[in-house]
Tab-separated table of C-alpha atoms in Angstrom:
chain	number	residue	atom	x	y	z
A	248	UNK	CA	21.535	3.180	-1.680
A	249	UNK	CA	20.243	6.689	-3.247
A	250	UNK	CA	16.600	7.154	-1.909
A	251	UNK	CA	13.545	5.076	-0.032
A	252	UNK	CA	10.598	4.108	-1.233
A	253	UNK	CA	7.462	3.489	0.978
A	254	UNK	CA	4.512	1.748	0.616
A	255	UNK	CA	1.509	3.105	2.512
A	256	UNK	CA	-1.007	1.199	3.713
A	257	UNK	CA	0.184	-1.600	6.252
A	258	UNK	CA	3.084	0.330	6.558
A	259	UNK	CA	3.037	4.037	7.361
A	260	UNK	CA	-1.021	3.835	7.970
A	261	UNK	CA	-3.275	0.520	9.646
A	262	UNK	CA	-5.342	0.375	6.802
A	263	UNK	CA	-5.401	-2.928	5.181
A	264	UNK	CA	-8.268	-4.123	7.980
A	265	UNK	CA	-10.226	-0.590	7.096
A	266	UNK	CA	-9.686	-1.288	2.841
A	267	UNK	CA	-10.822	-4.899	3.729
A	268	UNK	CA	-14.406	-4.153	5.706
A	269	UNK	CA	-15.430	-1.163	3.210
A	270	UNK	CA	-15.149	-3.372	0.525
A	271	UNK	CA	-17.041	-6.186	2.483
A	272	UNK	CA	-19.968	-3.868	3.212
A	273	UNK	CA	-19.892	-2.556	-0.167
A	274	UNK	CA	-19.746	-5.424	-1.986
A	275	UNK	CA	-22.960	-7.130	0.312
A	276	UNK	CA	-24.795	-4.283	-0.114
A	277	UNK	CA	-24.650	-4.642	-3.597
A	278	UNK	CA	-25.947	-8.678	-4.067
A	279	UNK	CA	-22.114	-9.887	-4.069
A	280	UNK	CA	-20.831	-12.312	-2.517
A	281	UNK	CA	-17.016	-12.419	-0.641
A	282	UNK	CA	-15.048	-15.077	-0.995
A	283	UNK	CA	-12.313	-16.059	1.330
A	284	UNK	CA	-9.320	-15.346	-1.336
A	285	UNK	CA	-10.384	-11.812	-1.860
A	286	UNK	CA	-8.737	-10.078	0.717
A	287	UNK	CA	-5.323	-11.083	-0.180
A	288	UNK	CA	-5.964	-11.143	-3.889
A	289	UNK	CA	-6.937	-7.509	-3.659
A	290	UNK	CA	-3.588	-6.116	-1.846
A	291	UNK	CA	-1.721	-4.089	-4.362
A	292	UNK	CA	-4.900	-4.067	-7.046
A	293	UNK	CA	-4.726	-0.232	-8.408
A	294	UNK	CA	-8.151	1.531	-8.450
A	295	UNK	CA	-9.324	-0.023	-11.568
A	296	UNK	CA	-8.326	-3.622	-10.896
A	297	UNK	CA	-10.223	-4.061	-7.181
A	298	UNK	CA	-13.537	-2.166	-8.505
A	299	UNK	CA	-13.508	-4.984	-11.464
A	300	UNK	CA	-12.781	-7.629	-9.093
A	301	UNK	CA	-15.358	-6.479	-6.870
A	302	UNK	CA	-17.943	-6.560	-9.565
A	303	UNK	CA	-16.944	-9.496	-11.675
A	304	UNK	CA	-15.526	-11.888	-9.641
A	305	UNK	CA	-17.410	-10.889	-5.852
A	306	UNK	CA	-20.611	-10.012	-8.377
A	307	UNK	CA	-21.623	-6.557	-6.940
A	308	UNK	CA	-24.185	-5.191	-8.858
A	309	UNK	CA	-22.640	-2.042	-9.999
A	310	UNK	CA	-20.344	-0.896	-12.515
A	311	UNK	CA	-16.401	-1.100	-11.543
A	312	UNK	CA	-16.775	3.326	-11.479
A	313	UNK	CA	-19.600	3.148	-10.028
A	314	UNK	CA	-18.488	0.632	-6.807
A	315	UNK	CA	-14.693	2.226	-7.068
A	316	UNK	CA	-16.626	5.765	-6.398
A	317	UNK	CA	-18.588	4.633	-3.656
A	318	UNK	CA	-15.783	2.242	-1.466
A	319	UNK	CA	-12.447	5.762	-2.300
A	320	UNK	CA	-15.411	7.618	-0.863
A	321	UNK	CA	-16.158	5.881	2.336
A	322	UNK	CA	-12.349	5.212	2.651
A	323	UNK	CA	-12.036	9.461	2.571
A	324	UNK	CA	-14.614	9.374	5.064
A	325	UNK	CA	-12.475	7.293	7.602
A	326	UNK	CA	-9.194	9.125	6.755
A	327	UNK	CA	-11.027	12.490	6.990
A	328	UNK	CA	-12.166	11.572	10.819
A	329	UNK	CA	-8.882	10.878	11.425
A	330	UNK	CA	-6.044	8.795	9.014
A	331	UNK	CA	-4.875	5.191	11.094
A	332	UNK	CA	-1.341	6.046	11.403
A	333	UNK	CA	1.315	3.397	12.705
A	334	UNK	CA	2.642	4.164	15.549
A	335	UNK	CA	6.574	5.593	15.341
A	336	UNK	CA	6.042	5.462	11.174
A	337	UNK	CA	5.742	9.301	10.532
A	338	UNK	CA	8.640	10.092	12.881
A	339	UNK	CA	10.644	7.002	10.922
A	340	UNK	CA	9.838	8.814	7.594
A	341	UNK	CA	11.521	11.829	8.920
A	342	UNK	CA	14.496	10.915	10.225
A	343	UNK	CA	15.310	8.408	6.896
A	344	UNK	CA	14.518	11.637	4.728
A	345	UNK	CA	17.239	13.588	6.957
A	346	UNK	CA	19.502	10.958	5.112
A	347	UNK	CA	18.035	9.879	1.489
A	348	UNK	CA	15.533	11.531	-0.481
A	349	UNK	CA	12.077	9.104	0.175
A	350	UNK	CA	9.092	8.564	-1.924
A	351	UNK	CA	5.537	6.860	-1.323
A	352	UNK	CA	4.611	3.990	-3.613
A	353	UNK	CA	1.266	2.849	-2.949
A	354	UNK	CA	-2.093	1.054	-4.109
A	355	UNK	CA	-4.554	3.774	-2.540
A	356	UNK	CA	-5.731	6.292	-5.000
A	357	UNK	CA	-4.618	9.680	-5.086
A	358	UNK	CA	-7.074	11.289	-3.208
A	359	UNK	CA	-6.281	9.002	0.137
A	360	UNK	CA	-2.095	9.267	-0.595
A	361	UNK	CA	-2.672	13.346	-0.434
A	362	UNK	CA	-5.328	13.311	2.616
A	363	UNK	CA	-2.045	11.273	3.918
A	364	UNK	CA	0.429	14.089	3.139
A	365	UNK	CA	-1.519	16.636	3.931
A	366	UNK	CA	-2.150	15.453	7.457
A	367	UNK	CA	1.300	14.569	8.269
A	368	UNK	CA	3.103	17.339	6.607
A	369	UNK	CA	6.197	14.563	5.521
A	370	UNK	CA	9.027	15.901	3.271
A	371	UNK	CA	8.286	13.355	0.036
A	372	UNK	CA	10.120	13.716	-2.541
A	373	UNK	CA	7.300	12.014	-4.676
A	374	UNK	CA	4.194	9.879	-4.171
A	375	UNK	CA	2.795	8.015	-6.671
A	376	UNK	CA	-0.808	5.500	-6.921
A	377	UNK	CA	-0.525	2.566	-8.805
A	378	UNK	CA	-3.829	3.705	-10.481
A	379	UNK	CA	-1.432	6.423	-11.837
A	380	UNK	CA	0.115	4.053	-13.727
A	381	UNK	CA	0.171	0.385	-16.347
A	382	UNK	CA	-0.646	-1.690	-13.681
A	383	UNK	CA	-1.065	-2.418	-9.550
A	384	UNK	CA	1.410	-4.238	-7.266
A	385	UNK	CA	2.475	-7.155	-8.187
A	386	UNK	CA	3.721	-5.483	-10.836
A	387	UNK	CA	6.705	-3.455	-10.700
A	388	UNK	CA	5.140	-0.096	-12.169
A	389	UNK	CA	4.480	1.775	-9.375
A	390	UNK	CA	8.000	1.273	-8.120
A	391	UNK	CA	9.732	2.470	-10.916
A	392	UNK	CA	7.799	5.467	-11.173
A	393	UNK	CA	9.014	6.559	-7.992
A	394	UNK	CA	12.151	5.720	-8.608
A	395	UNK	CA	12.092	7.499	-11.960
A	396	UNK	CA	10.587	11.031	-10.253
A	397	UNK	CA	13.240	10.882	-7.718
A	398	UNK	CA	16.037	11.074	-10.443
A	399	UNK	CA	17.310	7.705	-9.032
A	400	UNK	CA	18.157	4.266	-10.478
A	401	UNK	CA	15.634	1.271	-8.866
A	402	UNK	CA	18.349	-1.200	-8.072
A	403	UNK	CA	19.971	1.797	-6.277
A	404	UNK	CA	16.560	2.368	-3.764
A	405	UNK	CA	15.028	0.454	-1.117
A	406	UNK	CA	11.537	-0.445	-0.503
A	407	UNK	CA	9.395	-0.483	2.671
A	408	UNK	CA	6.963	-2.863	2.021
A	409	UNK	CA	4.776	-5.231	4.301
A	410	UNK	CA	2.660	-7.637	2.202
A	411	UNK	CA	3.060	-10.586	-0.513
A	412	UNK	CA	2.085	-8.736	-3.764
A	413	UNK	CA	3.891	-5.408	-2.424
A	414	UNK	CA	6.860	-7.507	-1.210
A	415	UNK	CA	6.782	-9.197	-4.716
A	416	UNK	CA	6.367	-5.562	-6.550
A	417	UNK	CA	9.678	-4.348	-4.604
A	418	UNK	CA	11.548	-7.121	-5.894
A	419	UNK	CA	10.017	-6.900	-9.528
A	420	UNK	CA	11.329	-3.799	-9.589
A	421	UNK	CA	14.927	-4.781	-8.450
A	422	UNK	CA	14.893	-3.003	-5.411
A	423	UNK	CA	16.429	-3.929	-1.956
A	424	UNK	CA	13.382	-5.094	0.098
A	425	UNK	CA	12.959	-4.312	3.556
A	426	UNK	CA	10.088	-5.855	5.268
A	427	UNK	CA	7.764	-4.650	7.975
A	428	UNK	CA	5.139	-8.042	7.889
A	429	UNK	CA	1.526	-7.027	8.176
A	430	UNK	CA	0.449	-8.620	11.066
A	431	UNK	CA	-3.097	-9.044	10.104
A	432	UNK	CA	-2.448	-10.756	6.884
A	433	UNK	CA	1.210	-12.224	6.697
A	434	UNK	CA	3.477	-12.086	3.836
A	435	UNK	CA	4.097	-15.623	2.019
A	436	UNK	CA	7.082	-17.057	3.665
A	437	UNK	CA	8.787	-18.062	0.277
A	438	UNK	CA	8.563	-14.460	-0.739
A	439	UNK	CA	9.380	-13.064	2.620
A	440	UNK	CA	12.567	-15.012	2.449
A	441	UNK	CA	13.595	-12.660	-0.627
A	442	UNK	CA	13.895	-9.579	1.655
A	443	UNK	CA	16.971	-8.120	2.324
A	444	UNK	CA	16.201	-7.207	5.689
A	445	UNK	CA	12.973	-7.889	7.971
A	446	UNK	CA	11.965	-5.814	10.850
A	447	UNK	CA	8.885	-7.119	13.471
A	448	UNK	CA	7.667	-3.104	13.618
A	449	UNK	CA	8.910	0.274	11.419
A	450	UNK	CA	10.294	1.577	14.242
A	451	UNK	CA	13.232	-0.636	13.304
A	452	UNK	CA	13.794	-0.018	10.258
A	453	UNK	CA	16.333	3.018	10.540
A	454	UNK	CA	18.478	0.748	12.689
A	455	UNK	CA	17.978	-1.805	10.102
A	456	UNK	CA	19.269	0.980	7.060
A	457	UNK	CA	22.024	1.610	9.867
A	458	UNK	CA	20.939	4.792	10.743
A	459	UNK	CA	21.378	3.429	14.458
């Protein structure tokens, strides 16, 4: 293994429940309507993909820039008052970096990945949004990216990864999977079964990369 690759949200920040009622509010302030699939079917969307779900699948009455703008912005709000971090995750990103170079690998849009960085100060050897790139998780896109901008091979790098479609992006990508489930909205089992390792919080996943 030559570097680590983390997803954000779920697993270095609690913000899949804060992604989940923005959109909610957004969306039924608009005339749309949410359906019970749309949660899950949304983890991993890049940018574009959510704000055209929103609007042509939920029916919000606004253009996919137009309800993308408005949900990044009230997301920027919450980060700006202060970001959700998981407990123990921004010390675990420090002490895997004293070992391999790490990378972030998320859904979130720019914007929200640098408020992250810039509030934790973390020694990231590259982050990179899906909307940065072909296509959201589960593709493997955003993945290889990382991999690419850290000058290492994918099926030499492990991913930190906590839900189905990121879980399914990981291995896409041919990357050793370690999981960290999201306890508010549990990986498939059939795809959690694919990890190499899983670990019940991220404060165990050093000891799970044997860093003791």
């Amino acid at each position: 293994m030559d570097a680590v690759i983390f997803d954000l949200d779920g697993v270095l920040v609690d913000s899949e429940r804060i992604w989940d009622e923005v959109r909610r509010a957004v969306v039924a302030e608009h005339g749309g309507t949410w359906r019970e699939e749309a949660t899950r079917a949304q983890q991993g969307m890049s940018t574009p993909e959510w704000a055209r779900y929103l609007v042509e699948e939920l029916g919000a009455r606004l253009s996919p820039p137009e309800i993308a703008t408005l949900v990044v912005k009230r997301m920027a709000a919450r980060y700006a008052e202060e970001p959700p971090l998981i407990p123990g995750a921004v010390d675990v990103v420090r002490q895997v970096s004293k070992r391999w170079p790490v990378a972030i690998a998320s859904s979130s849009p720019v914007i929200l990945i640098k408020g992250f960085l810039d509030v934790t100060g973390l020694p990231v050897g590259a982050a990179v949004s899906s909307e940065q790139v072909g296509a959201g998780k589960p593709a493997p896109d955003v993945y290889l990216r990382a991999a690419e901008l850290l000058g290492v091979a994918p099926a030499n790098c492990a991913a930190v990864e906590d839900t189905t479609n990121g879980l399914r992006s990981a291995l896409a990508a041919r990357m050793a999977v370690y999981a960290v489930p999201n306890p508010h909205f549990p990986p498939d089992p059939e795809v959690l079964k694919q990890a190499t390792a899983v670990v019940e919080k991220i404060t165990g996943l050093p000891g799970a990369l044997g860093l003791g």
